[in-house]
Each structure stands twice: as C-alpha cells, then as structure tokens.
PDB file of C-alpha atoms in Angstrom:
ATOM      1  CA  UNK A  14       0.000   0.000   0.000  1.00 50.00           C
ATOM      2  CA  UNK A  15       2.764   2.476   0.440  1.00 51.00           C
ATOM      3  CA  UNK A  16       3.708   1.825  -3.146  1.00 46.00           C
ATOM      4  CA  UNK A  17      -0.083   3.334  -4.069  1.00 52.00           C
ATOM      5  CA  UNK A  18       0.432   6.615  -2.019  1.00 52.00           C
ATOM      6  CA  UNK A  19      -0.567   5.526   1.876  1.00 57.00           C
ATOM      7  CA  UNK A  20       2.115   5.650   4.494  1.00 55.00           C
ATOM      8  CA  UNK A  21       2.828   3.458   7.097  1.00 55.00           C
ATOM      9  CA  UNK A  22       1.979   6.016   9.536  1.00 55.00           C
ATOM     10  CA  UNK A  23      -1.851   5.717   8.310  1.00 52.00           C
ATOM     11  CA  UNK A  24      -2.145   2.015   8.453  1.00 55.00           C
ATOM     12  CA  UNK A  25      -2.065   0.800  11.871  1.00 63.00           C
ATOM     13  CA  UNK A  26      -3.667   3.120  14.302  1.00 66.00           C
ATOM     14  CA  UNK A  27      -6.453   2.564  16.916  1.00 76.00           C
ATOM     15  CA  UNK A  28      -9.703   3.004  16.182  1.00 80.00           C
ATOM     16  CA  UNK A  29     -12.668   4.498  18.810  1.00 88.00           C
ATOM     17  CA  UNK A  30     -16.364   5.776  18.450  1.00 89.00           C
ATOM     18  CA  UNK A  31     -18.918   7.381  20.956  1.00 95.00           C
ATOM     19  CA  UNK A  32     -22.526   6.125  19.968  1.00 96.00           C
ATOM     20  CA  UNK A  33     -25.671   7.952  21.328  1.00 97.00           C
ATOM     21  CA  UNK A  34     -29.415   5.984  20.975  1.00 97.00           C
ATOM     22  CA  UNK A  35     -32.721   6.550  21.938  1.00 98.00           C
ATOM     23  CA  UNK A  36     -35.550   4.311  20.713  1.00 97.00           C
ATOM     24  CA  UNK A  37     -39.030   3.333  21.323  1.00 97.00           C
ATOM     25  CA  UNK A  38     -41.049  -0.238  21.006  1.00 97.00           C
ATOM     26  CA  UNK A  39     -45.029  -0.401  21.082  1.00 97.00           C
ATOM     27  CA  UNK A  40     -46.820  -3.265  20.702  1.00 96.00           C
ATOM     28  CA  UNK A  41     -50.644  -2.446  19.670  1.00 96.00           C
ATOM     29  CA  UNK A  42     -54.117  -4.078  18.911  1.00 94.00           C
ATOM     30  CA  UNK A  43     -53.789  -6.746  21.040  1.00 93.00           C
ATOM     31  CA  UNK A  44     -49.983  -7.560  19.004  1.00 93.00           C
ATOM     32  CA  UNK A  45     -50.950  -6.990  15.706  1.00 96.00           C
ATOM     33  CA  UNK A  46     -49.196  -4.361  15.105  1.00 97.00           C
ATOM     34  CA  UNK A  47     -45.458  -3.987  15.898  1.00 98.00           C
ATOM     35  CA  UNK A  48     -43.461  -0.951  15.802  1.00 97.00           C
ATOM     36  CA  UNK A  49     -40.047  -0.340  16.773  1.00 98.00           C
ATOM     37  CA  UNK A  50     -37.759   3.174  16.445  1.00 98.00           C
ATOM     38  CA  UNK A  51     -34.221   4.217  16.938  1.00 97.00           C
ATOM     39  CA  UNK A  52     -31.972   7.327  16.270  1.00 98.00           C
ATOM     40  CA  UNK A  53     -28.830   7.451  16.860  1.00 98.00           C
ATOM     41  CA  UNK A  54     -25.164   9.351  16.105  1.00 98.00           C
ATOM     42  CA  UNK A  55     -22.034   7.822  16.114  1.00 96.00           C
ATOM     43  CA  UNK A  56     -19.016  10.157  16.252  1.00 96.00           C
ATOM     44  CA  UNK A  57     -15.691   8.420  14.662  1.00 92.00           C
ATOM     45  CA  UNK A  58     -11.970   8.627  15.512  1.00 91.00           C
ATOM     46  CA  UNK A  59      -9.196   7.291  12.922  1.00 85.00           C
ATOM     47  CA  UNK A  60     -12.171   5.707  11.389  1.00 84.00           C
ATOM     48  CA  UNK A  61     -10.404   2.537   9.354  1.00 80.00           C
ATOM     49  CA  UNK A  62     -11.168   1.105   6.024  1.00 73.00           C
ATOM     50  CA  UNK A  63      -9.685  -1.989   4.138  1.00 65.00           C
ATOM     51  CA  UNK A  64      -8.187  -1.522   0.753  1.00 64.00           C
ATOM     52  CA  UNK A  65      -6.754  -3.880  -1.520  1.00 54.00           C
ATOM     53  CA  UNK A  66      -3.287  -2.248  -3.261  1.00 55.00           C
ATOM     54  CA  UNK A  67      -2.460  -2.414  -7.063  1.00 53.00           C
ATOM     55  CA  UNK A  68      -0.341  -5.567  -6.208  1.00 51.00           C
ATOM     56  CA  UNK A  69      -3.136  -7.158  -4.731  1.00 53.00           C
ATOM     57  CA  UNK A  70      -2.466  -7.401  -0.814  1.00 55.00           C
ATOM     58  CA  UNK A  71      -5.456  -6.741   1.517  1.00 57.00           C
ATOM     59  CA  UNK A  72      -4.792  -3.966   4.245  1.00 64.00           C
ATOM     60  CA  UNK A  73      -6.796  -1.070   6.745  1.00 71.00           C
ATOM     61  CA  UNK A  74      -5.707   2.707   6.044  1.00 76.00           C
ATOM     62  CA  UNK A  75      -6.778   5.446   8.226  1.00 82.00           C
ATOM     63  CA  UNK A  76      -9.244   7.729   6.754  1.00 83.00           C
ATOM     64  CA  UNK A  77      -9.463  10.325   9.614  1.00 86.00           C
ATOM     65  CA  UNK A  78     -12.669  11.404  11.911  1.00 92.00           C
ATOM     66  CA  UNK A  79     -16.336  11.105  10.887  1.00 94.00           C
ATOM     67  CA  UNK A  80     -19.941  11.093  11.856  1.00 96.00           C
ATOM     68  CA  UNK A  81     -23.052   8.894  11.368  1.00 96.00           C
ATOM     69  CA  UNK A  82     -26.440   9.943  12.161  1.00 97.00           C
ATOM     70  CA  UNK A  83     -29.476   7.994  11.853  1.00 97.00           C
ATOM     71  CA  UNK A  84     -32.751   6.450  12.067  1.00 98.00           C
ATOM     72  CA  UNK A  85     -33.358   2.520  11.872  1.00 98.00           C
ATOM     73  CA  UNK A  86     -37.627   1.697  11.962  1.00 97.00           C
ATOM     74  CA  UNK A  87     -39.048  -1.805  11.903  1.00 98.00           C
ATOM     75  CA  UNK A  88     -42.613  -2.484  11.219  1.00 98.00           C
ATOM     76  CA  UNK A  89     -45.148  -5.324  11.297  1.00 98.00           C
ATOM     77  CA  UNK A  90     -48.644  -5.501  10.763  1.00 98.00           C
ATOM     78  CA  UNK A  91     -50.462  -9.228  11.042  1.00 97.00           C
ATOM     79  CA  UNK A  92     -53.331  -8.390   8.833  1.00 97.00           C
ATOM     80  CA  UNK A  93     -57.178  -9.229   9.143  1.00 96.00           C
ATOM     81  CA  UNK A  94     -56.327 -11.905   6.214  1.00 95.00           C
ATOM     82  CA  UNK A  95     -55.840 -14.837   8.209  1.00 92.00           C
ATOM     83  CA  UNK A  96     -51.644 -16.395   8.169  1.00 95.00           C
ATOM     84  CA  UNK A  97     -50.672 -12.632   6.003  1.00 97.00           C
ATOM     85  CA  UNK A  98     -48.321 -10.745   7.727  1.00 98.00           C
ATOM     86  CA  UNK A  99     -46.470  -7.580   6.517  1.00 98.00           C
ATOM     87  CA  UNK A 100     -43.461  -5.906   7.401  1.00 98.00           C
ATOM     88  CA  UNK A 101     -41.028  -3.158   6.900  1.00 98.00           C
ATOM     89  CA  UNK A 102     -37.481  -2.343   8.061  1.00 98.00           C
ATOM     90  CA  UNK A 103     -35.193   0.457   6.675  1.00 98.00           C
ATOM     91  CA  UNK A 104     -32.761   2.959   7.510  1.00 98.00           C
ATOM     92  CA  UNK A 105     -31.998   6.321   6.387  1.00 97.00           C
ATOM     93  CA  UNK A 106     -29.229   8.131   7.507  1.00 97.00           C
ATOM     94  CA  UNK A 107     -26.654  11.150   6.922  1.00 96.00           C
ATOM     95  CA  UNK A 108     -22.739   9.903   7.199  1.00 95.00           C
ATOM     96  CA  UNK A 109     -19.949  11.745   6.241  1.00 95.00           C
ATOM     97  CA  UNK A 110     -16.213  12.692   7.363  1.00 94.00           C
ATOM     98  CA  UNK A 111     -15.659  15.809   9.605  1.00 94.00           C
ATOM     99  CA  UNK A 112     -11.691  15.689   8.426  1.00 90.00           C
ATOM    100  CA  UNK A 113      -9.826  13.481   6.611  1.00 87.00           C
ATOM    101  CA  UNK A 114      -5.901  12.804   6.777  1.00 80.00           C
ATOM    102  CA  UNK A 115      -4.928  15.490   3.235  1.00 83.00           C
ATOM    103  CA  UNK A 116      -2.757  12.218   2.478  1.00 79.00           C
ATOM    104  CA  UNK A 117      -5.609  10.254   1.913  1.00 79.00           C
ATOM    105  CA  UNK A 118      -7.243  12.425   0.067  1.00 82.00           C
ATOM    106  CA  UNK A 119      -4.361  12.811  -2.114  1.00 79.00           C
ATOM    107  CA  UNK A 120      -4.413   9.312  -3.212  1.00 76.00           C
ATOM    108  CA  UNK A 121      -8.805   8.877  -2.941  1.00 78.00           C
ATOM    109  CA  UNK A 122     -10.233  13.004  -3.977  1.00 82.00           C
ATOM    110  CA  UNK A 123     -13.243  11.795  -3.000  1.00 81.00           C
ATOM    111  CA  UNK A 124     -12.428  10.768   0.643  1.00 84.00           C
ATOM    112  CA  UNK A 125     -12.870  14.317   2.092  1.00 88.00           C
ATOM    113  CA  UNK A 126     -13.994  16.293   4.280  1.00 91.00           C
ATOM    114  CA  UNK A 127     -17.824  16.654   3.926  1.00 92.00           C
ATOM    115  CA  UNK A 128     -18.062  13.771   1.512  1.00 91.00           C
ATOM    116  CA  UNK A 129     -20.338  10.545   2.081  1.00 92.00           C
ATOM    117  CA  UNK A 130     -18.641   7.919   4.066  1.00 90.00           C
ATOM    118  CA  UNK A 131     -17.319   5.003   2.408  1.00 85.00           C
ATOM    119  CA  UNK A 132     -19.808   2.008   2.506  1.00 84.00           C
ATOM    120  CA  UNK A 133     -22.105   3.904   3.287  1.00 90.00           C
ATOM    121  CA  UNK A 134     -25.481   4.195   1.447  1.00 93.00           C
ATOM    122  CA  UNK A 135     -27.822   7.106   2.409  1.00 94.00           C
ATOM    123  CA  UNK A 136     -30.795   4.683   3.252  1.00 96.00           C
ATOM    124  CA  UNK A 137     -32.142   1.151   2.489  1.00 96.00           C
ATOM    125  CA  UNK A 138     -35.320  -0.990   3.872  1.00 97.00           C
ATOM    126  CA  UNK A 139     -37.076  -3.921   3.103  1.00 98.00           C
ATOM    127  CA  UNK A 140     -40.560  -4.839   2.354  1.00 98.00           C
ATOM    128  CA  UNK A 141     -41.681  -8.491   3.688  1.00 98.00           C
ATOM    129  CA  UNK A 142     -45.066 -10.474   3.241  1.00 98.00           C
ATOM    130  CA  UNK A 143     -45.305 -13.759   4.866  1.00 98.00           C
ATOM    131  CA  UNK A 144     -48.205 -16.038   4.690  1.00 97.00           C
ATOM    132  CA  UNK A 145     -48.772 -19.546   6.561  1.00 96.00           C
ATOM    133  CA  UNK A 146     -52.104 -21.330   6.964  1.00 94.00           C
ATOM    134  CA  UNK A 147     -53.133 -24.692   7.719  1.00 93.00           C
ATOM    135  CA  UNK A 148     -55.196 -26.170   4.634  1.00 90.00           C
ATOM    136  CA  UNK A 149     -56.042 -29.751   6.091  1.00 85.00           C
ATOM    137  CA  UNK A 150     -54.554 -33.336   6.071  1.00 85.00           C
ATOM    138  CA  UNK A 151     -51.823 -32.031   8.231  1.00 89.00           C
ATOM    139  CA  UNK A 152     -50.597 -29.784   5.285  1.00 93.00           C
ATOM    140  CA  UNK A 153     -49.766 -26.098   5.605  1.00 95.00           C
ATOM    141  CA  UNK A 154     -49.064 -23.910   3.024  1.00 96.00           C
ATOM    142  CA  UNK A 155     -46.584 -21.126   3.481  1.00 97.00           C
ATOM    143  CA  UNK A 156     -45.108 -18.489   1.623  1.00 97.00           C
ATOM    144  CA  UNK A 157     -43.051 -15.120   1.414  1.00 97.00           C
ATOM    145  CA  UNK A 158     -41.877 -12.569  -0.453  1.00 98.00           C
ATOM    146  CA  UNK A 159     -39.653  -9.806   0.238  1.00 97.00           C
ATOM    147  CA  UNK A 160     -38.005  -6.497  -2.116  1.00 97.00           C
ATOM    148  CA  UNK A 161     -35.311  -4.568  -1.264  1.00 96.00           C
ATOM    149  CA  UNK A 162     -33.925  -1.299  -2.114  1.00 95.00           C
ATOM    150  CA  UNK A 163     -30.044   0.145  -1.133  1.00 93.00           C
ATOM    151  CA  UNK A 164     -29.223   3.080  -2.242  1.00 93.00           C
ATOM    152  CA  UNK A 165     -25.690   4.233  -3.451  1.00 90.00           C
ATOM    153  CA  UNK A 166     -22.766   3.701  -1.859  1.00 87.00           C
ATOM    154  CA  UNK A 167     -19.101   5.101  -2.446  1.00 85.00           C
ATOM    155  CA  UNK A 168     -16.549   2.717  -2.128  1.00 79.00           C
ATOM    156  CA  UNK A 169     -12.516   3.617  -1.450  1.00 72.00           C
ATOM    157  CA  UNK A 170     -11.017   2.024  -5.018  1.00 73.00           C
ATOM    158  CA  UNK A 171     -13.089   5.724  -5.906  1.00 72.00           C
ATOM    159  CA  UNK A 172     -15.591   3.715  -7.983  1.00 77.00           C
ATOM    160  CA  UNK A 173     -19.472   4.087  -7.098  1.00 81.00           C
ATOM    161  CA  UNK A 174     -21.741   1.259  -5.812  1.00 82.00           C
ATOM    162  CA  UNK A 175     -24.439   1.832  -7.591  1.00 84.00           C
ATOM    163  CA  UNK A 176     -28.529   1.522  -5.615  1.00 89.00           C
ATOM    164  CA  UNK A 177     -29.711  -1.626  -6.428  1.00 90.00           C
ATOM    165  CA  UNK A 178     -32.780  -3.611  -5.720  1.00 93.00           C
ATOM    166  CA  UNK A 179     -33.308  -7.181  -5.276  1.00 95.00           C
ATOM    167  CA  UNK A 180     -37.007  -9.438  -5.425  1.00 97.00           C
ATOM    168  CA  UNK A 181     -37.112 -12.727  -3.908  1.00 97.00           C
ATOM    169  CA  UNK A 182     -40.031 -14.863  -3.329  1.00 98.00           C
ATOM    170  CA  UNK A 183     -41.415 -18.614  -2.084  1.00 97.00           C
ATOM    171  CA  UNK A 184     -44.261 -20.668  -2.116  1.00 97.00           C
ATOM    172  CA  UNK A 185     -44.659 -23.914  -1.151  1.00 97.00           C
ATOM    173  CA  UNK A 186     -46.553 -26.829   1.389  1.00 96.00           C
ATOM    174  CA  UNK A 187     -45.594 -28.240   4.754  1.00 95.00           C
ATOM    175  CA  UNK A 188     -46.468 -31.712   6.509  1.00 92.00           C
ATOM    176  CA  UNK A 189     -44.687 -32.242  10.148  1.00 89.00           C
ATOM    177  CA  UNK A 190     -41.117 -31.539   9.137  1.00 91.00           C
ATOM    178  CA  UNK A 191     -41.049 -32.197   5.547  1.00 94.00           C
ATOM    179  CA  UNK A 192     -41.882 -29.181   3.144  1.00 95.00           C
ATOM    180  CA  UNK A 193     -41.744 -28.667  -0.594  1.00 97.00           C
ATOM    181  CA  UNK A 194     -41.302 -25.189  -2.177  1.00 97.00           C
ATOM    182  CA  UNK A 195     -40.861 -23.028  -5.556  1.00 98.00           C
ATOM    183  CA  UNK A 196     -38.732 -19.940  -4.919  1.00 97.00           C
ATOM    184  CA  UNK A 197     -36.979 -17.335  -6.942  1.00 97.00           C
ATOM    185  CA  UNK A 198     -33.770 -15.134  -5.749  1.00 96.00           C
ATOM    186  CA  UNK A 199     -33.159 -12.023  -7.343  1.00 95.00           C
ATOM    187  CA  UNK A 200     -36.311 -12.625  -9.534  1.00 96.00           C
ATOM    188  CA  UNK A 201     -35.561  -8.677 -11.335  1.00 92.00           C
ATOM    189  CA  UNK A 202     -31.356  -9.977 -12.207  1.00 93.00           C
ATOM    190  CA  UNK A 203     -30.241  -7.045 -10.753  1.00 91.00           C
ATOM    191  CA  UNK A 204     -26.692  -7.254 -11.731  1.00 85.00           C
ATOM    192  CA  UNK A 205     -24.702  -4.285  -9.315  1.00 76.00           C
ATOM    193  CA  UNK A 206     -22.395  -3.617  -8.977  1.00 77.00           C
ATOM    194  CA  UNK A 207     -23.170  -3.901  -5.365  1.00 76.00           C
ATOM    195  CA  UNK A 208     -19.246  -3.308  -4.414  1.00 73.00           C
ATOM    196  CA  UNK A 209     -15.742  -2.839  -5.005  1.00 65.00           C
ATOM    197  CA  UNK A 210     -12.788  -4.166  -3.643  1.00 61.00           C
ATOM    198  CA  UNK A 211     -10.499  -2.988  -6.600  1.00 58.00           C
ATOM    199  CA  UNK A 212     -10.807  -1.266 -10.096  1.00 56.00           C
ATOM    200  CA  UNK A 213     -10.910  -4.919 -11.205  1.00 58.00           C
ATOM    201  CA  UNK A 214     -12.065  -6.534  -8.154  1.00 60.00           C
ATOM    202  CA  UNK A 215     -16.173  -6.079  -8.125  1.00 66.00           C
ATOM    203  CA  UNK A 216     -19.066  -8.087  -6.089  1.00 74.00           C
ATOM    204  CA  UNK A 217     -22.815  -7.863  -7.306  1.00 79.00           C
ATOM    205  CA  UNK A 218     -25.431 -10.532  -6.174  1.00 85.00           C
ATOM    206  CA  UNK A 219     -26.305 -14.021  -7.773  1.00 88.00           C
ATOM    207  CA  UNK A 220     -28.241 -13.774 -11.001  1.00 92.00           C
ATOM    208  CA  UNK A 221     -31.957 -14.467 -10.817  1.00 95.00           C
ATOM    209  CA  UNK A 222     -32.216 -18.126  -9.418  1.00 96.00           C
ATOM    210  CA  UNK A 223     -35.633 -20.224  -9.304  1.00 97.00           C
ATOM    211  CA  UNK A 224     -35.795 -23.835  -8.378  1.00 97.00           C
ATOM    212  CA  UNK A 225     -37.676 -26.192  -6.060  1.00 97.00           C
ATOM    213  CA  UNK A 226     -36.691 -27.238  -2.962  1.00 95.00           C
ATOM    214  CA  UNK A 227     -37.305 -30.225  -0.540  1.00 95.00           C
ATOM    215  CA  UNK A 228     -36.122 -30.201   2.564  1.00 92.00           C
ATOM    216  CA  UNK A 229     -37.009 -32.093   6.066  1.00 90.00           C
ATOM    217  CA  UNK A 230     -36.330 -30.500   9.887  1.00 86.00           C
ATOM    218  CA  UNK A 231     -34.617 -31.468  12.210  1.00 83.00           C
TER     219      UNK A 231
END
C-alpha cells in the first residue's frame, strides 16, 4: 500500500467511536401491530477502512474522523387476512467525514472532508409479506416474499456502488417436518455492482435463481 500513495503512519492506528441511541417499542391491537424506532449518532476517531493495493495485498488505512447519524424503523402488521403478515425495516441516515488525513485524500479526492462515508449508502429498507395457513390433512401452506432497495454507496477504489434492488419470493406446502417449495432469488437480475474491492475486483449478487426445494427439519 505504500507503493499506491498511503504511508505506514496511516495504516495501523487505533480506532474508537462514541454512539448515542434513543428508541421506542409499542406493541398495539392486542400484538398486531409492531413498531419499533431508533436514532442514533455515532461520532468516529481514525475511522479505518480496508483496501486492496495495485499488487493485490489486503490492508486497513486510516481515513481520519467522521460522523453517522441515523434512524433505523421496523414495522409489522399481522393483517385481518388470516396467516398474512407484513413488514417493513429500513434505515436512512446522513454519514460523512468531519476531516480526513490530506494524504488520503491525495491518493482517494473523493475521501474528504464533507463527503459521504465510504460504505455507506444514504438509506435502504425492506418490504416483507409472509403467509402460513393450515389447509387440512396435516398440510400447511406457506409463503413469502420480500423487495429490497439500497441506495448508493461510495466505495474507497473511488468507484461508485451503484442503488440496487433485489425481489425474492417462495411458495410452497408443509407436513410435520417435511416441506416442498418453488422460490426465486433475485427474480428482477439485478446485476450491481453492489461493491468494489479494486478497479478490477467487483461483487454484485447471484443472477436471478428459481428452483424447487425439498427439505425435512430437524
């Protein structure tokens, strides 16, 4: 890494945060509706990320001081419909470096002061439905769906994760511990990227996936 522009001085150096929270939990008509709150703010010092160098080799550098502030929500609602029960969970948040070590930014111009933290994506949440019923014989039939959104995210090769969505849903029947299912993953092929680790180095999730599966409890 010192051949790419970081010193040794900014690789190994201790890292500490002070977190603040407040939240709230309610439970309402008679449990069918679930709602849980938090904010909090997180105040970083020699906040660390890892980097992979030109040549390859995995390593931390210190980026500097930063701040996180944010709200995390969770939400469920069993419905009048009987087994269907929906959901939502999601964040939204404002991140970004107070300072940043000029050395770093020399090597990463976007790793500055007043700039979006690294990994960081402004908000994402999830939207669930899960259904289960008994439909006689001992059978049960089940099923779930769930989308997600996560927004944009930079990363420290410079390169922009870009928001992305993923679909995944299941359907199937269950008898004592054996239970037979259709599902899909990624049913829209969102293809990402969802990260980088180098210029050359990128992550995204599995392309759209459907199959059956059997499977027995144990």
């Amino acid at each position: 890494m010192q051949a790419d522009g970081f010193p040794a001085t900014l690789q190994l150096a201790p890292l500490s945060l002070t977190n603040y929270e407040a939240g709230v939990k309610a439970r309402l008509f008679e449990g069918d509706v679930n709602i849980a709150a938090n904010i909090y703010h997180i105040d970083f010092k020699g906040l660390q990320s890892g980097i992979t160098s030109s040549a390859g080799v995995g390593g931390f550098v210190v980026l500097g001081n930063a701040h996180t502030t944010g709200l995390d929500i969770d939400f469920s609602w069993r419905t009048p419909l009987k087994g269907l029960t929906l959901g939502v969970v999601g964040n939204v948040n404002s991140s970004k470096f107070d300072d940043v070590d000029p050395l770093v930014t020399a090597q990463r111009p976007d790793v500055r002061q007043g700039a979006q933290l690294v990994g960081a994506a402004k908000f994402n949440y999830r939207l669930d439905a899960t259904y289960l019923r008994a439909i006689g014989n001992n059978l049960s039939l089940f099923g779930n769906a769930n989308f997600s959104q996560t927004g944009r995210r930079p990363t420290i090769v410079g390169l922009d994760a870009v928001k992305y969505e993923l679909l995944t849903a299941t359907v199937g029947v269950r008898r004592g511990p054996y239970e037979i299912a259709l599902f899909g993953n990624n049913l829209t092929d969102e293809r990402g990227p969802t990260d980088y680790f180098s210029t050359g180095f990128l992550n995204g999730p599995i392309p759209r996936t459907i199959g059956v599966r059997l499977r027995k409890s144990f």
